XYZ file of C-alpha atoms in Angstrom:
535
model
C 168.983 2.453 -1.212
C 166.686 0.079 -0.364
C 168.934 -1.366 2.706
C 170.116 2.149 4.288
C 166.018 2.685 3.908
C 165.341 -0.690 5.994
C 167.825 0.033 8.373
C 166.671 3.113 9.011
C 163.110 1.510 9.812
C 164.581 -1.066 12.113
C 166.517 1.287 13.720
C 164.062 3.432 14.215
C 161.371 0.535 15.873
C 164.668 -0.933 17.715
C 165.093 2.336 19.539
C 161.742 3.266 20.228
C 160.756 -0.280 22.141
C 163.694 -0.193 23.850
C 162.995 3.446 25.290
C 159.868 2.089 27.234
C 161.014 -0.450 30.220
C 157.666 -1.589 31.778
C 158.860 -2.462 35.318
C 156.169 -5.520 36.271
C 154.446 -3.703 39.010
C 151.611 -4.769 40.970
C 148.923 -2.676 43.888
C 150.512 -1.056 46.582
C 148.317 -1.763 49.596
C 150.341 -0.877 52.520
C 151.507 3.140 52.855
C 154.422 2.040 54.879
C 153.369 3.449 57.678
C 154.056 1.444 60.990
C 150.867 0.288 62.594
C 152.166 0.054 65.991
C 153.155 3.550 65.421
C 149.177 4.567 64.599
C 146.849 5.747 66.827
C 144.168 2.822 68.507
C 141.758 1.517 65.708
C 143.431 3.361 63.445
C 146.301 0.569 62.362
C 144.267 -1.363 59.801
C 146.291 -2.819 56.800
C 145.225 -1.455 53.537
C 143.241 -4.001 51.889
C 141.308 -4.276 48.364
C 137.839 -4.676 48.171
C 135.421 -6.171 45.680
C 131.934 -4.695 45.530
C 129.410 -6.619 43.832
C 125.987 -4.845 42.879
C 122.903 -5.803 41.787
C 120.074 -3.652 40.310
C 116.464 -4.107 40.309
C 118.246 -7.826 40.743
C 120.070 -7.868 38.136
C 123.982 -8.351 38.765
C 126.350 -5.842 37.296
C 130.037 -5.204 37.123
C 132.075 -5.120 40.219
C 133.726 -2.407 41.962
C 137.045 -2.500 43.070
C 137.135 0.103 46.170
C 139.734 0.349 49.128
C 139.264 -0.407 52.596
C 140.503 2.441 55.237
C 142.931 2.369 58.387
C 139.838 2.503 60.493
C 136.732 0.167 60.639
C 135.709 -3.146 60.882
C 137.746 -5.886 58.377
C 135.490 -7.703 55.238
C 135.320 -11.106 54.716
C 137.241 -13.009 52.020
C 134.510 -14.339 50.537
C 131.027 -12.808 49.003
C 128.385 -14.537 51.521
C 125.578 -13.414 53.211
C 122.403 -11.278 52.395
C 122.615 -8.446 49.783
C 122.353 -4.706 51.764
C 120.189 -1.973 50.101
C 122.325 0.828 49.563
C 121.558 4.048 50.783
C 122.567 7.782 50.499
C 122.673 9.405 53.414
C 121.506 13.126 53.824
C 123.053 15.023 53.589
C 124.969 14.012 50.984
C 128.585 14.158 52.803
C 127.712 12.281 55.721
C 128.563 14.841 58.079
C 125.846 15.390 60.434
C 123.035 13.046 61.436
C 121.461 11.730 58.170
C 117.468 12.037 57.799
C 117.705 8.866 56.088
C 117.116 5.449 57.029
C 120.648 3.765 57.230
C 119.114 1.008 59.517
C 120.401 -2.623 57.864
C 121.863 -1.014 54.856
C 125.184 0.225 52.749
C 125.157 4.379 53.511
C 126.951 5.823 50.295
C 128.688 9.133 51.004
C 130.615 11.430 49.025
C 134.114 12.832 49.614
C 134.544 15.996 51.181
C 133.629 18.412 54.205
C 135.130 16.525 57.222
C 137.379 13.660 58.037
C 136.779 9.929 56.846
C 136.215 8.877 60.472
C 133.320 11.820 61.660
C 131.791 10.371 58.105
C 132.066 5.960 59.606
C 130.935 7.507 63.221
C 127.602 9.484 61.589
C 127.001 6.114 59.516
C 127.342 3.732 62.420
C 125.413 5.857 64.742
C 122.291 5.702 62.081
C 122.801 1.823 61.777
C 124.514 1.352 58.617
C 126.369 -1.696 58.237
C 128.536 -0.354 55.750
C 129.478 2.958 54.455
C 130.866 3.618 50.692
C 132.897 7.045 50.527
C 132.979 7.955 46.628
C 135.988 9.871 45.725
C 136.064 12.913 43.403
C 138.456 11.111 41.037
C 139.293 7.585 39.394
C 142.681 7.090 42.025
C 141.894 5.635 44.926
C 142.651 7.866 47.997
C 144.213 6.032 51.259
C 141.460 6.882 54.138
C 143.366 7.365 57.284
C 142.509 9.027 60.910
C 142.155 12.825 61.401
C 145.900 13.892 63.329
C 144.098 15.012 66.463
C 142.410 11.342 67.428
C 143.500 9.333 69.810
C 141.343 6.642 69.910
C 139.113 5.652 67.080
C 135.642 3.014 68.092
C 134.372 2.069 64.132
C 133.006 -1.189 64.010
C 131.645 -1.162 60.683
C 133.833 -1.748 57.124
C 134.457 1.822 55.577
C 135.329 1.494 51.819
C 136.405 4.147 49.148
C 135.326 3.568 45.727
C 136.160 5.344 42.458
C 134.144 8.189 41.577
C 132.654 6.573 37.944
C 131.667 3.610 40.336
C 129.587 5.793 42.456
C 127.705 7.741 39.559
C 126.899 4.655 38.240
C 125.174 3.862 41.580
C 123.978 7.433 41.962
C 122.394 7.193 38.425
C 120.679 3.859 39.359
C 119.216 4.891 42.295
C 118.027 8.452 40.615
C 116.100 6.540 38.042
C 114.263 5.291 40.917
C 116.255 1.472 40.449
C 116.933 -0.798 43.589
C 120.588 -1.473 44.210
C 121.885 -3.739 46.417
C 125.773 -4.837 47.436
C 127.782 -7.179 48.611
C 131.186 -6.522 49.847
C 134.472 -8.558 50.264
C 137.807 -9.015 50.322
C 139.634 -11.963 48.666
C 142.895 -13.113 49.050
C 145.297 -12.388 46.230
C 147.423 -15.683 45.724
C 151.508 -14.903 46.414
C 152.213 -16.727 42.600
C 149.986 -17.144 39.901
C 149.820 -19.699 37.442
C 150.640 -16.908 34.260
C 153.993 -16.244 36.020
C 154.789 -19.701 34.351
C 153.446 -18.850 31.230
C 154.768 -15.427 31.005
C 158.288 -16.738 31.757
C 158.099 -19.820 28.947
C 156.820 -16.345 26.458
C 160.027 -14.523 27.417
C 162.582 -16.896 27.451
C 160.788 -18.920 24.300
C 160.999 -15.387 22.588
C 164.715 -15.483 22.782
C 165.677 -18.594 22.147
C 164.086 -18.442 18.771
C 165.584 -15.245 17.574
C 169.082 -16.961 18.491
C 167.781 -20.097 16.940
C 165.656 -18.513 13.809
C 168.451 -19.001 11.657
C 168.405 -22.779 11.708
C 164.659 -22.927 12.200
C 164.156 -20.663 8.610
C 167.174 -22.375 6.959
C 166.184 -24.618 3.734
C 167.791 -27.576 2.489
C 168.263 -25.556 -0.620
C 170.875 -22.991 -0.818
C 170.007 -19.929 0.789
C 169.255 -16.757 -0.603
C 168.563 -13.293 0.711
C 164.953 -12.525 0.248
C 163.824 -8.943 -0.110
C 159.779 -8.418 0.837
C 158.947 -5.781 -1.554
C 162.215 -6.209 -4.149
C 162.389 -10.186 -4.832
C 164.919 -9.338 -7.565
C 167.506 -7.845 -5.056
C 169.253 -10.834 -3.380
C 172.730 -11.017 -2.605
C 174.548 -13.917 -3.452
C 174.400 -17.072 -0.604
C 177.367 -17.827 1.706
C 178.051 -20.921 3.423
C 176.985 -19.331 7.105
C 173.744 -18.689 7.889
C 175.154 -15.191 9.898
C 177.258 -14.221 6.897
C 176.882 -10.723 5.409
C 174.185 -11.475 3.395
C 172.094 -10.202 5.840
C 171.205 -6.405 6.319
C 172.306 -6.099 10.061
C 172.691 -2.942 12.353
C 176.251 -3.023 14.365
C 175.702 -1.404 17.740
C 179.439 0.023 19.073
C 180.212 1.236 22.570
C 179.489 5.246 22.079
C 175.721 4.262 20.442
C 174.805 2.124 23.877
C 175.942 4.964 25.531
C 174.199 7.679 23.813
C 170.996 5.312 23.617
C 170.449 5.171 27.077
C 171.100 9.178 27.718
C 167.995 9.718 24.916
C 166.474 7.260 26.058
C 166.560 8.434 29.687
C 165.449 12.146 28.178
C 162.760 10.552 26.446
C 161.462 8.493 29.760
C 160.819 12.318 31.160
C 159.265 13.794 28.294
C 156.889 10.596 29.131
C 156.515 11.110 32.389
C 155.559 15.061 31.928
C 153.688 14.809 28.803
C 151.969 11.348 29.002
C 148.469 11.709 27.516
C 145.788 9.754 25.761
C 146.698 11.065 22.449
C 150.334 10.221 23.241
C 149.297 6.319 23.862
C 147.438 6.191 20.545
C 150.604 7.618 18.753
C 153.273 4.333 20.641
C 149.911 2.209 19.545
C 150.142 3.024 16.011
C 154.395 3.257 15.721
C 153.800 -0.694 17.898
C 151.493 -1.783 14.801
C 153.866 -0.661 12.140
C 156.504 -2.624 13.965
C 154.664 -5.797 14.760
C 153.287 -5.890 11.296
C 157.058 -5.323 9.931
C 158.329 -7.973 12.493
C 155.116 -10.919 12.014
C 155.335 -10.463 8.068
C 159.251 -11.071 8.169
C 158.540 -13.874 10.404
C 155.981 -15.504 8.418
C 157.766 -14.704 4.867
C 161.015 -16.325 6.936
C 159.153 -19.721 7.922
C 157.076 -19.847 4.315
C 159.943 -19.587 2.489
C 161.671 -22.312 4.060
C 158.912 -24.925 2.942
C 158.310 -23.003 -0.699
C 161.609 -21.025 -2.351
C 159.851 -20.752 -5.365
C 156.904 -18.323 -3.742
C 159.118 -15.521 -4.497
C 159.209 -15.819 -7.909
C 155.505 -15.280 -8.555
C 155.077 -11.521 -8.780
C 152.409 -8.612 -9.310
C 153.457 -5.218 -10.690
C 151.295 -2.629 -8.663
C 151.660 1.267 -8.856
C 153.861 2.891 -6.415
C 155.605 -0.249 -5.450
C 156.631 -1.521 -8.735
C 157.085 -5.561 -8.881
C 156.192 -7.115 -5.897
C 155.956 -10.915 -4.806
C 152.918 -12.359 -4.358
C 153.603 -14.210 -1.217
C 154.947 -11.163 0.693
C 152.074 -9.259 -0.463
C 149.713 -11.521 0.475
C 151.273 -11.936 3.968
C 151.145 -8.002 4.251
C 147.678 -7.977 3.882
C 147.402 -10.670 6.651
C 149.113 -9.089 8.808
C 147.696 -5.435 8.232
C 144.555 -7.020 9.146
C 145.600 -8.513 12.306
C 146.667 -5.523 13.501
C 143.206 -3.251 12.309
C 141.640 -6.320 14.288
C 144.082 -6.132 17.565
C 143.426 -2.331 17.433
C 139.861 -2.198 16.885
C 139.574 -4.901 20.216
C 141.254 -3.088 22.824
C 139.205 -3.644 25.389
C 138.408 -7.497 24.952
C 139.393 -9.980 27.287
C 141.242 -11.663 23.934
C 143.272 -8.346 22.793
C 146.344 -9.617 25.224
C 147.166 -12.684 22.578
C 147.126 -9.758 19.899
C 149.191 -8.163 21.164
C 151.957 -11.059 22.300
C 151.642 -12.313 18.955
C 152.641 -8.916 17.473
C 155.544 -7.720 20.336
C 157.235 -11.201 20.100
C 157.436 -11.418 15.657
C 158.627 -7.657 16.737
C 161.582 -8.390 18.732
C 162.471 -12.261 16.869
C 163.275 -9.260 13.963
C 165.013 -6.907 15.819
C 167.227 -9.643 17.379
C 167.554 -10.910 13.656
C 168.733 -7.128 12.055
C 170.773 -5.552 15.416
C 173.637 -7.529 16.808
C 176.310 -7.416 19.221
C 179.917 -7.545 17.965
C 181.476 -8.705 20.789
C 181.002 -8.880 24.491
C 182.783 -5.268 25.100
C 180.097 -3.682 23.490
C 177.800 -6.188 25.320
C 179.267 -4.978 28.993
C 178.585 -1.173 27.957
C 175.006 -1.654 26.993
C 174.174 -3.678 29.253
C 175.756 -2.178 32.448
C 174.419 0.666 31.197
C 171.070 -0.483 31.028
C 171.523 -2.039 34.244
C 171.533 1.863 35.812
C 169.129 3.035 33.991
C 166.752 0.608 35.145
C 167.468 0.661 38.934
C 167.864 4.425 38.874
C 164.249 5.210 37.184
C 162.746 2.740 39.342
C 164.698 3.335 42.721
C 165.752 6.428 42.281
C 163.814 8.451 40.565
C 161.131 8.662 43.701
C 163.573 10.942 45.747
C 163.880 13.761 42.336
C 160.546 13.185 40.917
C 158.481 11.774 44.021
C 157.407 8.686 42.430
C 158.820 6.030 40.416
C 159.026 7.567 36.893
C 159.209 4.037 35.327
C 156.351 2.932 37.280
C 154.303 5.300 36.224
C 155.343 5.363 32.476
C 154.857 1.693 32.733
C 151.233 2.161 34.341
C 149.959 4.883 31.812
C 149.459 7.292 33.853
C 147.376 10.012 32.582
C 146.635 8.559 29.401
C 143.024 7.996 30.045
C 143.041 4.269 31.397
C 144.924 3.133 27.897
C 147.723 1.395 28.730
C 151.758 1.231 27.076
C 152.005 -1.921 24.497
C 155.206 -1.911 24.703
C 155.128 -5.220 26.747
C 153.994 -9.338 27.277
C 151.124 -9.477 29.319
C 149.356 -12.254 29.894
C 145.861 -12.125 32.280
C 146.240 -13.920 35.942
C 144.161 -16.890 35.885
C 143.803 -17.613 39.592
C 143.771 -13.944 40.983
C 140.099 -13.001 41.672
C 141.245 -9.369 41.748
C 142.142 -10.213 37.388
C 144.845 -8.103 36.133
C 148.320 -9.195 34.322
C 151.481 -10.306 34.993
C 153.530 -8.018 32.581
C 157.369 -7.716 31.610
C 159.147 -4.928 29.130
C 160.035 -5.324 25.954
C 163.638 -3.851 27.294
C 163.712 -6.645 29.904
C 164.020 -9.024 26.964
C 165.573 -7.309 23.692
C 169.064 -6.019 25.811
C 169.289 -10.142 27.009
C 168.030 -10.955 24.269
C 170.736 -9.156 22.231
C 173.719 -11.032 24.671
C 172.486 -14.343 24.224
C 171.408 -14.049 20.022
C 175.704 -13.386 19.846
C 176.514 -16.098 22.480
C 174.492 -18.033 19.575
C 176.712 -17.000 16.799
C 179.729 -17.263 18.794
C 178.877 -21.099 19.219
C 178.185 -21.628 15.652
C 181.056 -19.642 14.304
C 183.570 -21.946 16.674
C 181.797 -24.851 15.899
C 180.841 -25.434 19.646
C 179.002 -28.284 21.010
C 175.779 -27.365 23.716
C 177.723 -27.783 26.813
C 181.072 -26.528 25.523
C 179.447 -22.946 24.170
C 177.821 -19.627 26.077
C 174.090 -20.242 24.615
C 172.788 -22.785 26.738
C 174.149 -21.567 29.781
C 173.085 -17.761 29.168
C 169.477 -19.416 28.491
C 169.286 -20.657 31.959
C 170.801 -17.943 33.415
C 168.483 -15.468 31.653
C 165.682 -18.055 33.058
C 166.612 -17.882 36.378
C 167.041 -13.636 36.309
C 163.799 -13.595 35.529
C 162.944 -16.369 38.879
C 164.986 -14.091 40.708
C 162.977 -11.286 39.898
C 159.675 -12.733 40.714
C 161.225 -13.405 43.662
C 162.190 -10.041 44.243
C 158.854 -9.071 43.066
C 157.276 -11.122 45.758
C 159.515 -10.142 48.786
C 158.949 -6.087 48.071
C 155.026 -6.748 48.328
C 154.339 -6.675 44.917
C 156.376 -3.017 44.292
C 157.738 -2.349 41.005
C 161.429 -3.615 40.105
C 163.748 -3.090 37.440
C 164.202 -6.875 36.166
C 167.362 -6.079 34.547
C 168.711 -5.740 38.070
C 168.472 -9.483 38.309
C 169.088 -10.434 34.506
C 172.397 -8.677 33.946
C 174.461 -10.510 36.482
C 172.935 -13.727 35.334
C 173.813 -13.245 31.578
C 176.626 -10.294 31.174
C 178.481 -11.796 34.571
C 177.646 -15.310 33.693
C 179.374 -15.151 30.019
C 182.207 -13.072 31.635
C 183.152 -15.903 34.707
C 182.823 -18.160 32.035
C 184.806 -16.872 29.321
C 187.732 -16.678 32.170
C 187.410 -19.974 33.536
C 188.005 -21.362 29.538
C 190.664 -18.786 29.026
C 188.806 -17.062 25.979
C 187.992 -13.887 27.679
C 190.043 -12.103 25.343
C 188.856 -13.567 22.455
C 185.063 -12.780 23.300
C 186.376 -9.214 24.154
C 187.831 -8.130 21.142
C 185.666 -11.088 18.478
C 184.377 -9.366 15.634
C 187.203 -6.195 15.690
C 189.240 -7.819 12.534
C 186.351 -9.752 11.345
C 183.184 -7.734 12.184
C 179.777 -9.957 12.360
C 177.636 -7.648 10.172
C 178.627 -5.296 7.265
C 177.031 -3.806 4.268
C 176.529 -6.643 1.741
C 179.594 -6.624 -0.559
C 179.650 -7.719 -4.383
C 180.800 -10.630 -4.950
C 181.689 -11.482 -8.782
């Protein structure tokens, strides 16, 4: 009972993670419209824009706004004087204002008449700047009305979210000076957390393929149970053996994962909400604080067998060890402290911390049989990742995975079903990101490339697990690269990683003539079972 309740669990977490592919994605600033194509002054490249504000002197947070396809171009850097900033009257910027724009930042709101009769009422009243607030969060893309030929703005025209402008607005209403500064800094082409985030995922699965020998004691080993120490099944001489609770995954359940999962991807991208985010937050902590306790009982355990013996008998639970208990508690609390933290600059390492124990476990309880099974999930995956990223735009009119991954209208909360680690030379902040997906279906190849080795008593150059390692390594270079040469667009990683791990295994399984034997390995002798009684 207590193992078909387990597997259940992991089951249950394995799916659910693996549903959500965040594609790393990054700004769009370009509409792909061909400047050359675009009326005079009106063939300005898209560019963000930092807006630093100070009241009564005081600085306060920066706005991120856009620039338009009109106007004057910012600098990179924040120099010069600080310009009052100004609301023009009326309020739209449509006719002649009655205020004094002269030397200042005119603020306008959205609406009434085009973006350019809004830049040519500003300049005309000496602004040096003007600030369109929107009437939403999303930034809009300010472009020329259809009917002008030729467009004469010589001043920067920005758009800025429309919290960012009430927060002005408020300022200025409680009678408060404000002053700006704009700019526009260069976002670097590679960023230093690319490195990191790449030593995270590839560090992730080499110890789930390795956690075997890195929890295995000098003592015999024996099956511990978290909550039951007195069920253990009886130790056998390989580490892999049955004595392990382990989920089989066959051909027809990689095929009817990714159909669900591809069902469930829509229901996301209809029904995506802020309550919706709060529910994957809560099923992630139940699986992180499953997959870090497991982890931590694994590693203490291998230092102190006898910390299973010690026991408490509590209600509801019955007997339970004192170690995992203990543990549970830790780990409960990391994750009330992760959730409670959101919004801090730390709550990334929380989060990491909890996704990567989550997926060492899964790669520890499901497991390939054999690389048929392995070329079904995997080139299946390998559609379902370029088609929702790819293809999806021309059904749905946007990249569905893009904008699950994003968190769409979920209220600024985003998915944690990913790494993320913050960019640490981008002045523009943000993360470089990557799926769970993009490392659990590899992950899963290269964890039985590990057992295959072991099993056939392999050396490191004569096995599959190095060499999938370094191919999985340099998918994931290929798909910076890829991220880099589509101007920072979304792509489906596992466009890059299955050729360099499912086609990598398969050229070299032919070239050593045991093709076959990786084919069909496991069919007589299956890698995971129900534990059997042994007298």
């Amino acid at each position: 009972m207590a193992f078909s309740t387990r597997s259940l669990r992991l089951s249950a977490i394995f799916f659910f993670i693996c549903v959500i592919f965040a594609a790393a994605e990054d700004v769009t600033l370009d509409d792909g419209q061909d400047s050359q194509d675009a009326s005079p002054g009106c063939n300005n490249t898209y560019q963000l824009v930092k807006v630093k504000n100070w009241v009564n002197g005081i600085e306060g947070e920066s706005l991120v706004g856009l620039s338009a396809r009109f106007g004057a171009s910012l600098p990179t850097r924040a120099e010069g004087p600080k310009l009052p900033a100004i609301f023009s009257k009326p309020s739209n910027s449509c006719s002649s204002s009655s205020s004094k724009l002269s030397g200042s930042v005119a603020l306008s709101i959205r609406g009434d008449c085009g973006f350019t009769t809004k830049a040519e009422v500003a300049q005309q009243g000496g602004a040096v700047a003007l600030l369109v607030i929107n009437d939403e969060e999303e930034l809009f893309k300010m472009v020329c009305e259809v009917n002008n030929t030729s467009v004469d703005i010589t001043i920067p025209v920005v758009m800025i979210p429309k919290s960012g402008g009430e927060a002005i607005n408020k300022s200025m209403a409680d009678g408060k000076k404000v002053e700006l500064l704009l700019s526009s800094p260069n976002r670097p082409d590679v960023d230093l957390s690319v490195i990191f985030l790449w030593l995270m995922a590839v560090g992730t699965i080499v110890c789930a393929s390795l956690w075997p020998e890195i929890t295995a004691c000098e003592q015999t080993v024996e099956r511990y149970n978290e909550l039951s120490p007195k069920e253990s099944s009886t130790a056998g001489t390989d580490k892999d053996d049955s004595e392990k609770e382990v989920l089989d995954i066959s051909a027809s359940g990689a095929i009817i994962f990714v159909i669900v999962a591809s069902a469930v991807l829509v229901l996301l991208f209809y029904f995506m909400s802020a309550w919706f985010v709060w529910l994957l937050i809560v099923l992630f902590c139940i699986g992180g604080i499953e997959g870090m306790h497991a982890c931590i009982v694994s590693l203490m355990l291998r230092k102190c067998r006898n910390g299973q013996r010690k026991t408490v008998n509590l209600a509801f639970l019955g007997e339970v060890s004192v170690l995992s208990l203990g543990v549970l508690l830790f780990c409960v609390a990391f994750a009330i402290f992760w959730v409670t933290n959101l919004q801090a600059p730390y709550a990334w390492v929380g989060q990491d911390i909890l996704g990567i124990c989550l997926m060492i476990t899964v790669l520890q309880m499901a497991r390939l049989p054999n690389i048929k099974v392995a070329t079904v999930l995997l080139c299946c995956a390998f559609f379902y990742d370029i088609f929702w990223v790819f293809v999806s735009p021309l059904i749905f009119h946007e990249s569905v995975m893009i904008a699950v991954a994003r968190g769409d209208n979920s209220g600024g909360q985003a998915i944690p079903m990913l790494l993320r680690i913050p960019r640490i030379f981008d002045p523009w902040g943000g993360y470089d990101m990557i799926g769970f997906g993009d490392i659990l279906f590899p992950g899963l190849l290269i964890s039985f490339a590990s057992r295959y080795d072991r099993l056939n008593k392999k050396g490191i150059s004569g096995g599959y697990f190095l060499w999938l390692t370094v191919g999985y390594g340099f998918g994931l270079i290929l798909t910076y690269i890829g991220l880099y040469l589509m101007d920072g667009h979304g792509q489906p990683a596992l466009l890059y990683l299955v050729p360099c791990t499912l086609g990598l295994i398969v050229i070299l399984g032919l070239v050593r003539g045991e093709l076959k034997h990786l084919w069909n390995h496991g069919t007589d002798a299956p890698f995971s079972r129900e534990p059997s009684v042994e007298a």
